[in-house]
Amino acid sequence: MLEDDRIWHVRDLVKEHVSSPSLRHIRDPAAILSISRRILKRIDRGAGIWQKWEGEREVLIKSAVGCWIPTDSLRDYLNLFPGPKLTSTDVAQRMKAIEEEPYTSYPNDDFREGCLAIFNEEKELGTELSAIIGRIANFVLEEEERLRVEREQRYKRARVEEQDAAEARLIAGADCKWTQLRGAPHFYCRTNGRTYRLSPTADKKWELFRVDRPSPDDNGEYIGRYGSRGNATKVVAEMAFQAEHRR
């Protein structure tokens, strides 16, 4: 969890150095000194305007994003690491800046109570803050997954309810848009009280029929063959209000 981004900077520079086709160059003392300087320059360049934040302090506060750790407790723990003394304002504003970075999510207020309950429980037991953050981070991940599953289930239920309502309108004889009855490949719609069926073909086209009812037993009257449902819909919109002469 407490992954230090500096590791990846070092890895990239070392990888670049050892990719040299010359073994002599890789072992050359001047080249080794040069890559060492580049590594130090890369990892010690600081955090820009955030001068108190580097090394393990930066790693830890980033790991605490979304965990609702009380600012003062986070400040006290961070002050155990090397660096200038941090105030509560230092911690609160650095956390806010991290939360506003791209690809970082704001803390979910729905998780706040649960996070604080875990924090208080573990603090009472004397658990180290880095371990508390780890447990809370796992809790947040589990809650996010639970909410995702619940949203997905609600969406599926809503789709089923919409399908039920659409089928009910079609069966009841009300005008409706294209509706696919469960278990059937055909789509039906009703416009101006007239029922039409779209049947898919093997070559991914659509055949349009005028039918009396939404039933596979009603072969209907063939109207035409179309490349998309949209094209068939335009034809239905015109035909449905024209005088009808059916056999």
Coordinates of C-alpha atoms in Angstrom, one line a residue:
M1 CA 0.0 0.0 0.0
L2 CA 2.7 2.4 1.0
E3 CA 4.4 2.4 -2.5
D4 CA 7.0 5.1 -3.0
D5 CA 6.7 6.7 -6.4
R6 CA 10.5 7.4 -6.3
I7 CA 11.1 3.7 -6.8
W8 CA 9.7 4.0 -10.3
H9 CA 11.9 7.0 -11.1
V10 CA 15.0 5.1 -9.9
R11 CA 13.9 2.0 -11.9
D12 CA 13.5 3.9 -15.1
L13 CA 17.0 5.5 -14.8
V14 CA 18.7 2.2 -13.9
K15 CA 16.9 0.5 -16.8
E16 CA 18.1 3.2 -19.1
H17 CA 21.7 2.8 -17.9
V18 CA 21.9 -1.0 -18.2
S19 CA 20.3 -1.0 -21.6
S20 CA 23.6 0.3 -23.1
P21 CA 25.0 -2.2 -25.6
S22 CA 28.5 -1.6 -24.1
L23 CA 29.4 -3.5 -21.0
R24 CA 32.4 -1.2 -20.7
H25 CA 30.1 1.8 -20.6
I26 CA 27.9 0.2 -18.0
R27 CA 30.9 -0.4 -15.7
D28 CA 32.6 2.9 -16.4
P29 CA 33.2 4.8 -13.2
A30 CA 32.3 8.1 -14.9
A31 CA 29.0 6.7 -16.3
I32 CA 28.2 5.2 -12.8
L33 CA 28.8 8.6 -11.2
S34 CA 26.6 10.3 -13.8
I35 CA 23.7 8.0 -13.3
S36 CA 24.0 8.3 -9.6
R37 CA 23.8 12.1 -9.9
R38 CA 20.7 11.8 -12.1
I39 CA 19.0 9.5 -9.6
L40 CA 19.7 11.8 -6.7
K41 CA 18.5 14.8 -8.7
R42 CA 15.3 13.0 -9.7
I43 CA 14.3 11.8 -6.3
D44 CA 15.4 14.8 -4.3
R45 CA 13.9 17.4 -6.4
G46 CA 11.3 18.0 -3.7
A47 CA 7.6 18.6 -4.0
G48 CA 7.6 22.0 -5.6
I49 CA 5.8 24.5 -3.4
W50 CA 5.4 21.8 -0.8
Q51 CA 8.8 22.0 0.8
K52 CA 8.0 20.0 3.9
W53 CA 6.9 16.9 1.9
E54 CA 9.3 14.3 0.6
G55 CA 10.2 10.7 1.2
E56 CA 8.0 8.7 3.5
R57 CA 5.9 11.7 4.6
E58 CA 4.6 12.1 1.0
V59 CA 4.1 8.4 0.6
L60 CA 2.1 8.1 3.8
I61 CA -0.2 11.0 3.3
K62 CA -1.1 9.8 -0.2
S63 CA -2.0 6.4 1.2
A64 CA -4.3 8.1 3.7
V65 CA -6.4 9.8 1.0
G66 CA -10.1 8.8 1.4
C67 CA -9.5 7.2 4.8
W68 CA -10.9 10.1 6.9
I69 CA -7.9 10.0 9.3
P70 CA -8.3 12.9 11.8
T71 CA -5.9 15.7 10.8
D72 CA -4.3 16.1 14.2
S73 CA -3.5 12.4 14.5
L74 CA -2.1 12.3 11.0
R75 CA 0.0 15.4 11.8
D76 CA 1.5 13.8 15.0
Y77 CA 2.4 10.6 13.2
L78 CA 3.9 12.4 10.2
N79 CA 6.1 14.5 12.5
L80 CA 7.8 11.3 13.6
F81 CA 9.4 11.2 10.2
P82 CA 12.5 13.3 9.3
G83 CA 11.7 16.8 8.1
P84 CA 10.5 20.2 9.3
K85 CA 7.7 20.3 11.9
L86 CA 4.2 20.0 10.3
T87 CA 1.2 21.9 11.5
S88 CA -2.4 20.8 11.2
T89 CA -2.8 23.4 8.4
D90 CA 0.2 21.9 6.6
V91 CA -1.4 18.4 6.7
A92 CA -5.0 19.6 5.8
Q93 CA -3.9 21.7 2.8
R94 CA -1.5 19.0 1.5
M95 CA -4.2 16.5 1.7
K96 CA -6.6 18.8 -0.1
A97 CA -4.1 19.4 -2.9
I98 CA -3.6 15.7 -3.3
E99 CA -7.3 15.1 -3.5
E100 CA -7.6 17.6 -6.3
E101 CA -4.9 16.0 -8.4
P102 CA -6.0 14.2 -11.6
Y103 CA -7.2 10.6 -11.1
T104 CA -7.6 11.0 -7.4
S105 CA -11.0 10.6 -5.9
Y106 CA -12.5 12.8 -3.2
P107 CA -13.2 11.1 0.1
N108 CA -16.7 9.5 0.0
D109 CA -18.7 11.1 2.9
D110 CA -20.8 7.9 3.1
F111 CA -17.7 6.0 4.4
R112 CA -16.7 8.6 7.0
E113 CA -18.5 7.0 9.9
G114 CA -17.2 3.6 9.2
C115 CA -13.6 4.8 8.7
L116 CA -13.7 6.8 12.0
A117 CA -15.1 3.8 13.8
I118 CA -12.2 1.6 12.6
F119 CA -9.7 4.4 13.5
N120 CA -11.0 4.8 17.0
E121 CA -11.1 1.0 17.6
E122 CA -7.5 0.5 16.4
K123 CA -6.2 3.6 18.2
E124 CA -7.6 2.2 21.4
L125 CA -5.7 -1.0 20.8
G126 CA -2.5 0.9 20.2
T127 CA -2.2 0.0 16.5
E128 CA 0.4 2.0 14.5
L129 CA -1.2 4.6 12.2
S130 CA 0.3 3.1 9.0
A131 CA -1.4 -0.2 9.9
I132 CA -4.7 1.6 10.7
I133 CA -4.5 3.3 7.3
G134 CA -4.0 -0.1 5.6
R135 CA -7.1 -1.6 7.3
I136 CA -9.2 1.5 6.5
A137 CA -8.1 1.5 2.9
N138 CA -9.2 -2.1 2.6
F139 CA -12.6 -1.2 4.2
V140 CA -13.0 1.6 1.6
L141 CA -12.2 -0.7 -1.3
E142 CA -14.8 -3.3 0.0
E143 CA -17.4 -0.6 0.4
E144 CA -16.8 0.8 -3.1
E145 CA -17.2 -2.7 -4.5
R146 CA -20.4 -3.3 -2.5
L147 CA -21.8 0.0 -3.8
R148 CA -20.8 -0.9 -7.4
V149 CA -22.6 -4.3 -7.1
E150 CA -25.7 -2.6 -5.6
R151 CA -25.7 0.0 -8.5
E152 CA -25.4 -2.8 -11.0
Q153 CA -28.2 -4.8 -9.4
R154 CA -30.5 -1.7 -9.3
Y155 CA -29.7 -1.0 -13.0
K156 CA -30.6 -4.6 -13.9
R157 CA -33.8 -4.4 -12.0
A158 CA -34.7 -1.1 -13.6
R159 CA -34.1 -2.6 -17.1
V160 CA -36.3 -5.6 -16.2
E161 CA -39.1 -3.3 -15.0
E162 CA -38.8 -1.2 -18.1
Q163 CA -39.0 -4.3 -20.3
D164 CA -42.1 -5.5 -18.3
A165 CA -43.7 -2.1 -18.8
A166 CA -42.9 -2.0 -22.5
E167 CA -44.3 -5.5 -23.1
A168 CA -47.4 -4.6 -21.1
R169 CA -48.1 -1.6 -23.3
L170 CA -47.6 -3.6 -26.4
I171 CA -49.9 -6.4 -25.3
A172 CA -52.5 -4.0 -24.1
G173 CA -52.8 -2.4 -27.5
A174 CA -51.2 1.0 -26.7
D175 CA -49.0 2.8 -29.1
C176 CA -45.3 2.0 -28.3
K177 CA -41.8 2.1 -29.7
W178 CA -39.9 -1.0 -30.8
T179 CA -40.3 -3.7 -28.1
Q180 CA -38.7 -7.1 -28.1
L181 CA -40.8 -9.8 -26.4
R182 CA -38.7 -12.1 -24.2
G183 CA -37.4 -15.2 -25.9
A184 CA -38.3 -13.9 -29.4
P185 CA -35.9 -12.4 -32.1
H186 CA -38.6 -10.0 -33.4
F187 CA -39.3 -6.4 -32.4
Y188 CA -42.8 -5.0 -32.4
C189 CA -44.1 -1.4 -32.4
R190 CA -47.5 0.2 -32.6
T191 CA -48.1 3.6 -34.2
N192 CA -51.6 5.1 -34.8
G193 CA -53.1 1.8 -33.6
R194 CA -51.3 -0.2 -36.2
T195 CA -48.8 -3.0 -35.3
Y196 CA -45.6 -3.7 -37.1
R197 CA -42.9 -6.4 -36.7
L198 CA -39.2 -6.2 -37.5
S199 CA -37.6 -9.6 -38.1
P200 CA -33.8 -10.0 -38.3
T201 CA -32.2 -11.8 -41.3
A202 CA -29.1 -13.9 -41.5
D203 CA -27.2 -11.1 -43.3
K204 CA -28.0 -8.7 -40.4
K205 CA -30.8 -6.8 -42.2
W206 CA -34.3 -6.3 -41.1
E207 CA -37.6 -7.3 -42.7
L208 CA -40.7 -5.2 -41.9
F209 CA -44.2 -6.6 -41.7
R210 CA -47.6 -5.2 -40.9
V211 CA -49.3 -7.6 -38.4
D212 CA -52.5 -7.8 -36.5
R213 CA -51.0 -8.8 -33.2
P214 CA -47.6 -9.4 -31.6
S215 CA -47.5 -13.1 -32.1
P216 CA -45.1 -15.5 -33.9
D217 CA -48.2 -17.1 -35.4
D218 CA -49.1 -13.9 -37.3
N219 CA -47.1 -14.0 -40.5
G220 CA -48.3 -10.5 -41.4
E221 CA -48.0 -8.5 -44.6
Y222 CA -44.5 -8.0 -46.0
I223 CA -43.5 -4.4 -46.4
G224 CA -39.8 -4.3 -47.1
R225 CA -36.2 -5.0 -46.2
Y226 CA -34.0 -2.5 -44.5
G227 CA -30.4 -2.0 -43.4
S228 CA -31.2 -0.7 -39.9
R229 CA -34.1 -0.3 -37.5
G230 CA -33.8 3.4 -38.0
N231 CA -34.7 3.1 -41.7
A232 CA -37.6 0.9 -40.9
T233 CA -38.9 3.4 -38.2
K234 CA -39.0 6.1 -40.8
V235 CA -41.1 4.0 -43.1
V236 CA -43.5 3.1 -40.2
A237 CA -43.8 6.8 -39.3
E238 CA -45.1 7.5 -42.9
M239 CA -47.2 4.4 -43.4
A240 CA -49.0 4.5 -40.1
F241 CA -51.0 7.6 -41.1
Q242 CA -51.7 6.6 -44.7
A243 CA -55.0 5.1 -45.9
E244 CA -54.7 1.3 -45.5
H245 CA -55.9 -1.3 -48.0
R246 CA -55.2 -4.7 -46.5
R247 CA -56.4 -8.0 -47.9

